[in-house]
């Protein structure tokens, strides 16, 4: 059983996120949850079409998490370290796979399992 995974993610916050401030822009977010979901779906489609190699570039350009600086890379983590929906999705992916949209209190995520 895997005890740790390494993932990158693309986070889009919305007005109902627990802290609706982008770590990339340091500005309050104004997207509704529906607008955030629509935008993230467009990124999902783009990454699937163009390949996983663009994931870090897209995360650097758009993610609202401080990890945008490292292309969304969160490093290694174990169970109990992330919000449950994020953890479950991360551990459920195979290396090289990307999740669909995952909703947490932080916002909406695409998760890419690196290790």
Tab-separated table of N, CA and C in Angstrom:
chain	number	residue	atom	x	y	z
A	1	UNK	N	0.841	-1.197	0.000
A	1	UNK	CA	0.000	0.000	0.000
A	1	UNK	C	0.881	1.253	0.000
A	2	UNK	N	0.576	2.176	-0.859
A	2	UNK	CA	1.334	3.418	-0.967
A	2	UNK	C	1.118	4.260	0.282
A	3	UNK	N	2.209	4.731	0.867
A	3	UNK	CA	2.099	5.566	2.058
A	3	UNK	C	2.292	7.041	1.765
A	4	UNK	N	2.937	7.350	0.629
A	4	UNK	CA	3.129	8.735	0.237
A	4	UNK	C	2.983	8.873	-1.274
A	5	UNK	N	2.549	10.037	-1.682
A	5	UNK	CA	2.449	10.369	-3.103
A	5	UNK	C	3.047	11.755	-3.312
A	6	UNK	N	3.374	12.028	-4.554
A	6	UNK	CA	3.805	13.381	-4.933
A	6	UNK	C	2.873	13.840	-6.033
A	7	UNK	N	2.262	14.987	-5.815
A	7	UNK	CA	1.332	15.519	-6.810
A	7	UNK	C	1.621	16.981	-7.099
A	8	UNK	N	1.099	17.413	-8.217
A	8	UNK	CA	1.007	18.827	-8.552
A	8	UNK	C	-0.477	19.114	-8.717
A	9	UNK	N	-0.843	20.351	-8.518
A	9	UNK	CA	-2.260	20.668	-8.721
A	9	UNK	C	-2.428	22.054	-9.299
A	10	UNK	N	-3.574	22.238	-9.885
A	10	UNK	CA	-4.026	23.527	-10.382
A	10	UNK	C	-5.265	23.850	-9.565
A	11	UNK	N	-5.172	24.878	-8.747
A	11	UNK	CA	-6.281	25.294	-7.881
A	11	UNK	C	-6.904	26.559	-8.430
A	12	UNK	N	-8.212	26.531	-8.589
A	12	UNK	CA	-8.960	27.744	-8.893
A	12	UNK	C	-9.912	27.987	-7.727
A	13	UNK	N	-9.658	29.101	-7.051
A	13	UNK	CA	-10.520	29.489	-5.941
A	13	UNK	C	-11.750	30.211	-6.476
A	14	UNK	N	-12.772	30.285	-5.633
A	14	UNK	CA	-14.007	30.985	-5.991
A	14	UNK	C	-14.525	31.717	-4.757
A	15	UNK	N	-15.611	32.418	-4.919
A	15	UNK	CA	-16.128	33.269	-3.846
A	15	UNK	C	-16.544	32.492	-2.601
A	16	UNK	N	-16.765	31.185	-2.726
A	16	UNK	CA	-17.149	30.382	-1.567
A	16	UNK	C	-15.978	29.578	-0.991
A	17	UNK	N	-14.770	29.798	-1.515
A	17	UNK	CA	-13.588	29.133	-0.967
A	17	UNK	C	-13.351	29.629	0.455
A	18	UNK	N	-12.733	28.797	1.285
A	18	UNK	CA	-12.535	29.187	2.696
A	18	UNK	C	-11.647	30.414	2.838
A	19	UNK	N	-10.751	30.637	1.905
A	19	UNK	CA	-9.918	31.836	1.899
A	19	UNK	C	-9.856	32.336	0.459
A	20	UNK	N	-10.830	33.136	0.053
A	20	UNK	CA	-10.943	33.506	-1.362
A	20	UNK	C	-9.943	34.574	-1.822
A	21	UNK	N	-8.666	34.327	-1.557
A	21	UNK	CA	-7.596	35.203	-2.006
A	21	UNK	C	-6.589	34.355	-2.780
A	22	UNK	N	-6.264	34.784	-3.980
A	22	UNK	CA	-5.293	34.057	-4.803
A	22	UNK	C	-3.898	34.285	-4.256
A	23	UNK	N	-3.134	33.204	-4.070
A	23	UNK	CA	-1.737	33.307	-3.644
A	23	UNK	C	-0.841	33.740	-4.807
A	24	UNK	N	-1.361	33.659	-6.023
A	24	UNK	CA	-0.604	34.073	-7.202
A	24	UNK	C	-0.694	35.582	-7.386
A	25	UNK	N	-1.879	36.141	-7.194
A	25	UNK	CA	-2.087	37.570	-7.441
A	25	UNK	C	-2.218	38.394	-6.167
A	26	UNK	N	-2.419	37.713	-5.040
A	26	UNK	CA	-2.692	38.374	-3.757
A	26	UNK	C	-3.948	39.237	-3.807
A	27	UNK	N	-4.864	38.883	-4.684
A	27	UNK	CA	-6.129	39.598	-4.829
A	27	UNK	C	-7.286	38.695	-4.441
A	28	UNK	N	-8.350	39.312	-3.987
A	28	UNK	CA	-9.577	38.594	-3.673
A	28	UNK	C	-10.152	38.036	-4.971
A	29	UNK	N	-10.588	36.769	-4.937
A	29	UNK	CA	-11.162	36.168	-6.140
A	29	UNK	C	-12.622	36.589	-6.295
A	30	UNK	N	-13.065	36.667	-7.529
A	30	UNK	CA	-14.426	37.123	-7.809
A	30	UNK	C	-15.240	36.090	-8.578
A	31	UNK	N	-14.610	34.954	-8.937
A	31	UNK	CA	-15.328	33.919	-9.684
A	31	UNK	C	-16.361	33.226	-8.794
A	32	UNK	N	-17.524	32.964	-9.352
A	32	UNK	CA	-18.499	32.127	-8.663
A	32	UNK	C	-18.005	30.677	-8.735
A	33	UNK	N	-18.545	29.790	-7.897
A	33	UNK	CA	-18.161	28.378	-8.028
A	33	UNK	C	-18.416	27.830	-9.436
A	34	UNK	N	-19.500	28.239	-10.063
A	34	UNK	CA	-19.830	27.757	-11.401
A	34	UNK	C	-18.821	28.263	-12.437
A	35	UNK	N	-18.439	29.529	-12.326
A	35	UNK	CA	-17.443	30.090	-13.247
A	35	UNK	C	-16.093	29.403	-13.068
A	36	UNK	N	-15.723	29.140	-11.817
A	36	UNK	CA	-14.456	28.454	-11.533
A	36	UNK	C	-14.464	27.053	-12.127
A	37	UNK	N	-15.570	26.356	-11.979
A	37	UNK	CA	-15.688	25.002	-12.531
A	37	UNK	C	-15.587	25.022	-14.055
A	38	UNK	N	-16.231	25.976	-14.679
A	38	UNK	CA	-16.191	26.088	-16.139
A	38	UNK	C	-14.765	26.373	-16.609
A	39	UNK	N	-14.081	27.291	-15.940
A	39	UNK	CA	-12.702	27.611	-16.320
A	39	UNK	C	-11.791	26.400	-16.127
A	40	UNK	N	-11.938	25.714	-15.006
A	40	UNK	CA	-11.090	24.549	-14.742
A	40	UNK	C	-11.366	23.433	-15.738
A	41	UNK	N	-12.616	23.271	-16.156
A	41	UNK	CA	-12.948	22.270	-17.171
A	41	UNK	C	-12.240	22.582	-18.492
A	42	UNK	N	-12.138	23.864	-18.816
A	42	UNK	CA	-11.427	24.258	-20.039
A	42	UNK	C	-9.942	23.893	-19.938
A	43	UNK	N	-9.342	24.112	-18.769
A	43	UNK	CA	-7.934	23.719	-18.576
A	43	UNK	C	-7.785	22.200	-18.645
A	44	UNK	N	-8.723	21.483	-18.070
A	44	UNK	CA	-8.704	20.017	-18.129
A	44	UNK	C	-8.691	19.556	-19.584
A	45	UNK	N	-9.589	20.113	-20.378
A	45	UNK	CA	-9.673	19.747	-21.793
A	45	UNK	C	-8.379	20.100	-22.534
A	46	UNK	N	-7.823	21.267	-22.244
A	46	UNK	CA	-6.581	21.697	-22.885
A	46	UNK	C	-5.430	20.754	-22.541
A	47	UNK	N	-5.291	20.397	-21.266
A	47	UNK	CA	-4.203	19.518	-20.842
A	47	UNK	C	-4.363	18.140	-21.468
A	48	UNK	N	-5.586	17.626	-21.505
A	48	UNK	CA	-5.802	16.331	-22.158
A	48	UNK	C	-5.442	16.385	-23.636
A	49	UNK	N	-5.780	17.473	-24.286
A	49	UNK	CA	-5.520	17.600	-25.720
A	49	UNK	C	-4.036	17.794	-26.026
A	50	UNK	N	-3.349	18.574	-25.198
A	50	UNK	CA	-1.964	18.940	-25.491
A	50	UNK	C	-0.936	18.077	-24.766
A	51	UNK	N	-1.373	17.363	-23.743
A	51	UNK	CA	-0.465	16.467	-23.035
A	51	UNK	C	-0.081	16.967	-21.648
A	52	UNK	N	0.237	16.025	-20.782
A	52	UNK	CA	0.541	16.338	-19.383
A	52	UNK	C	1.776	17.216	-19.227
A	53	UNK	N	2.622	17.266	-20.232
A	53	UNK	CA	3.836	18.083	-20.133
A	53	UNK	C	3.518	19.563	-19.921
A	54	UNK	N	2.315	20.007	-20.300
A	54	UNK	CA	1.969	21.425	-20.121
A	54	UNK	C	1.387	21.711	-18.741
A	55	UNK	N	1.143	20.669	-17.929
A	55	UNK	CA	0.518	20.887	-16.616
A	55	UNK	C	1.274	21.923	-15.787
A	56	UNK	N	2.607	21.802	-15.622
A	56	UNK	CA	3.316	22.798	-14.806
A	56	UNK	C	3.202	24.220	-15.349
A	57	UNK	N	3.232	24.351	-16.652
A	57	UNK	CA	3.117	25.670	-17.282
A	57	UNK	C	1.744	26.287	-16.984
A	58	UNK	N	0.700	25.480	-17.102
A	58	UNK	CA	-0.655	25.969	-16.836
A	58	UNK	C	-0.800	26.325	-15.360
A	59	UNK	N	-0.263	25.488	-14.475
A	59	UNK	CA	-0.344	25.773	-13.033
A	59	UNK	C	0.403	27.065	-12.693
A	60	UNK	N	1.574	27.274	-13.285
A	60	UNK	CA	2.338	28.504	-13.033
A	60	UNK	C	1.547	29.736	-13.471
A	61	UNK	N	0.848	29.617	-14.584
A	61	UNK	CA	0.123	30.751	-15.153
A	61	UNK	C	-1.204	31.031	-14.455
A	62	UNK	N	-1.839	29.987	-13.842
A	62	UNK	CA	-3.209	30.185	-13.382
A	62	UNK	C	-3.524	29.754	-11.954
A	63	UNK	N	-2.784	28.854	-11.350
A	63	UNK	CA	-3.177	28.325	-10.046
A	63	UNK	C	-3.222	29.414	-8.982
A	64	UNK	N	-4.211	29.336	-8.107
A	64	UNK	CA	-4.365	30.280	-7.004
A	64	UNK	C	-3.633	29.831	-5.744
A	65	UNK	N	-2.921	28.710	-5.806
A	65	UNK	CA	-2.140	28.192	-4.680
A	65	UNK	C	-0.718	28.738	-4.760
A	66	UNK	N	-0.075	28.891	-3.623
A	66	UNK	CA	1.310	29.327	-3.596
A	66	UNK	C	2.238	28.397	-4.349
A	67	UNK	N	1.804	27.159	-4.558
A	67	UNK	CA	2.615	26.198	-5.309
A	67	UNK	C	2.693	26.548	-6.796
A	68	UNK	N	1.989	27.593	-7.234
A	68	UNK	CA	2.065	28.001	-8.644
A	68	UNK	C	3.525	28.247	-9.033
A	69	UNK	N	4.328	28.723	-8.075
A	69	UNK	CA	5.730	29.046	-8.354
A	69	UNK	C	6.536	27.815	-8.763
A	70	UNK	N	6.109	26.638	-8.291
A	70	UNK	CA	6.807	25.389	-8.633
A	70	UNK	C	5.984	24.551	-9.606
A	71	UNK	N	5.168	25.197	-10.418
A	71	UNK	CA	4.353	24.476	-11.390
A	71	UNK	C	3.280	23.629	-10.741
A	72	UNK	N	2.873	24.009	-9.535
A	72	UNK	CA	1.829	23.292	-8.812
A	72	UNK	C	2.333	22.136	-7.973
A	73	UNK	N	3.633	21.852	-7.998
A	73	UNK	CA	4.211	20.698	-7.301
A	73	UNK	C	4.093	20.884	-5.787
A	74	UNK	N	3.432	19.942	-5.146
A	74	UNK	CA	3.242	19.973	-3.698
A	74	UNK	C	4.252	19.101	-2.960
A	75	UNK	N	5.092	18.400	-3.701
A	75	UNK	CA	6.052	17.508	-3.066
A	75	UNK	C	5.361	16.252	-2.551
A	76	UNK	N	6.104	15.490	-1.751
A	76	UNK	CA	5.586	14.235	-1.194
A	76	UNK	C	4.703	14.534	0.019
A	77	UNK	N	3.627	13.765	0.156
A	77	UNK	CA	2.796	13.865	1.357
A	77	UNK	C	2.135	12.525	1.618
A	78	UNK	N	1.784	12.328	2.876
A	78	UNK	CA	1.129	11.101	3.296
A	78	UNK	C	-0.325	11.340	3.640
A	79	UNK	N	-0.973	10.285	4.023
A	79	UNK	CA	-2.389	10.380	4.397
A	79	UNK	C	-2.543	11.265	5.640
A	80	UNK	N	-3.632	12.004	5.666
A	80	UNK	CA	-3.921	12.878	6.793
A	80	UNK	C	-3.282	14.255	6.697
A	81	UNK	N	-2.570	14.527	5.612
A	81	UNK	CA	-1.883	15.812	5.475
A	81	UNK	C	-2.642	16.819	4.598
A	82	UNK	N	-3.597	16.330	3.830
A	82	UNK	CA	-4.372	17.185	2.927
A	82	UNK	C	-5.859	17.014	3.244
A	83	UNK	N	-6.673	17.913	2.708
A	83	UNK	CA	-8.107	17.756	2.870
A	83	UNK	C	-8.528	16.422	2.246
A	84	UNK	N	-9.487	15.773	2.872
A	84	UNK	CA	-9.860	14.404	2.514
A	84	UNK	C	-10.171	14.208	1.024
A	85	UNK	N	-10.982	15.053	0.391
A	85	UNK	CA	-11.250	14.825	-1.039
A	85	UNK	C	-9.971	14.898	-1.887
A	86	UNK	N	-9.067	15.797	-1.519
A	86	UNK	CA	-7.801	15.936	-2.242
A	86	UNK	C	-6.942	14.696	-2.017
A	87	UNK	N	-6.855	14.267	-0.779
A	87	UNK	CA	-6.086	13.058	-0.440
A	87	UNK	C	-6.623	11.842	-1.177
A	88	UNK	N	-7.922	11.646	-1.114
A	88	UNK	CA	-8.525	10.473	-1.762
A	88	UNK	C	-8.238	10.464	-3.265
A	89	UNK	N	-8.383	11.618	-3.899
A	89	UNK	CA	-8.121	11.694	-5.336
A	89	UNK	C	-6.643	11.439	-5.629
A	90	UNK	N	-5.762	12.009	-4.840
A	90	UNK	CA	-4.320	11.856	-5.060
A	90	UNK	C	-3.878	10.411	-4.946
A	91	UNK	N	-4.332	9.736	-3.901
A	91	UNK	CA	-3.944	8.346	-3.694
A	91	UNK	C	-4.651	7.407	-4.667
A	92	UNK	N	-5.747	7.863	-5.257
A	92	UNK	CA	-6.479	7.045	-6.226
A	92	UNK	C	-5.918	7.097	-7.636
A	93	UNK	N	-5.027	8.052	-7.880
A	93	UNK	CA	-4.436	8.187	-9.212
A	93	UNK	C	-3.227	7.279	-9.371
A	94	UNK	N	-2.985	6.859	-10.594
A	94	UNK	CA	-1.737	6.185	-10.937
A	94	UNK	C	-0.726	7.266	-11.311
A	95	UNK	N	0.553	6.948	-11.185
A	95	UNK	CA	1.594	7.888	-11.590
A	95	UNK	C	1.369	8.270	-13.051
A	96	UNK	N	1.396	9.583	-13.313
A	96	UNK	CA	1.187	10.086	-14.670
A	96	UNK	C	-0.252	10.425	-14.998
A	97	UNK	N	-1.178	10.111	-14.095
A	97	UNK	CA	-2.600	10.399	-14.332
A	97	UNK	C	-3.003	11.749	-13.752
A	98	UNK	N	-4.036	12.324	-14.340
A	98	UNK	CA	-4.634	13.559	-13.857
A	98	UNK	C	-6.075	13.276	-13.444
A	99	UNK	N	-6.474	13.883	-12.362
A	99	UNK	CA	-7.852	13.725	-11.885
A	99	UNK	C	-8.799	14.564	-12.723
A	100	UNK	N	-10.073	14.304	-12.521
A	100	UNK	CA	-11.091	15.244	-12.948
A	100	UNK	C	-11.126	16.357	-11.906
A	101	UNK	N	-12.154	17.161	-11.932
A	101	UNK	CA	-12.266	18.266	-10.985
A	101	UNK	C	-12.561	17.716	-9.595
A	102	UNK	N	-11.757	18.160	-8.627
A	102	UNK	CA	-11.894	17.756	-7.230
A	102	UNK	C	-12.248	19.002	-6.425
A	103	UNK	N	-13.308	18.909	-5.629
A	103	UNK	CA	-13.770	20.052	-4.841
A	103	UNK	C	-13.350	19.892	-3.391
A	104	UNK	N	-12.724	20.951	-2.836
A	104	UNK	CA	-12.385	20.999	-1.411
A	104	UNK	C	-12.823	22.353	-0.868
A	105	UNK	N	-12.604	22.567	0.414
A	105	UNK	CA	-12.918	23.866	1.009
A	105	UNK	C	-12.053	24.982	0.419
A	106	UNK	N	-10.907	24.611	-0.145
A	106	UNK	CA	-10.001	25.607	-0.731
A	106	UNK	C	-10.468	26.081	-2.098
A	107	UNK	N	-11.210	25.250	-2.806
A	107	UNK	CA	-11.663	25.578	-4.155
A	107	UNK	C	-11.721	24.327	-5.006
A	108	UNK	N	-11.479	24.493	-6.286
A	108	UNK	CA	-11.553	23.388	-7.245
A	108	UNK	C	-10.153	23.084	-7.780
A	109	UNK	N	-9.844	21.804	-7.888
A	109	UNK	CA	-8.495	21.376	-8.256
A	109	UNK	C	-8.508	20.407	-9.432
A	110	UNK	N	-7.425	20.443	-10.208
A	110	UNK	CA	-7.002	19.335	-11.056
A	110	UNK	C	-5.727	18.835	-10.394
A	111	UNK	N	-5.613	17.540	-10.229
A	111	UNK	CA	-4.471	16.946	-9.547
A	111	UNK	C	-3.744	16.017	-10.506
A	112	UNK	N	-2.440	16.167	-10.551
A	112	UNK	CA	-1.578	15.349	-11.404
A	112	UNK	C	-0.622	14.590	-10.495
A	113	UNK	N	-0.663	13.262	-10.566
A	113	UNK	CA	0.223	12.466	-9.725
A	113	UNK	C	1.579	12.301	-10.398
A	114	UNK	N	2.601	12.754	-9.722
A	114	UNK	CA	3.972	12.713	-10.233
A	114	UNK	C	4.681	11.438	-9.771
A	115	UNK	N	4.545	11.103	-8.494
A	115	UNK	CA	5.183	9.887	-7.923
A	115	UNK	C	4.181	9.184	-7.019
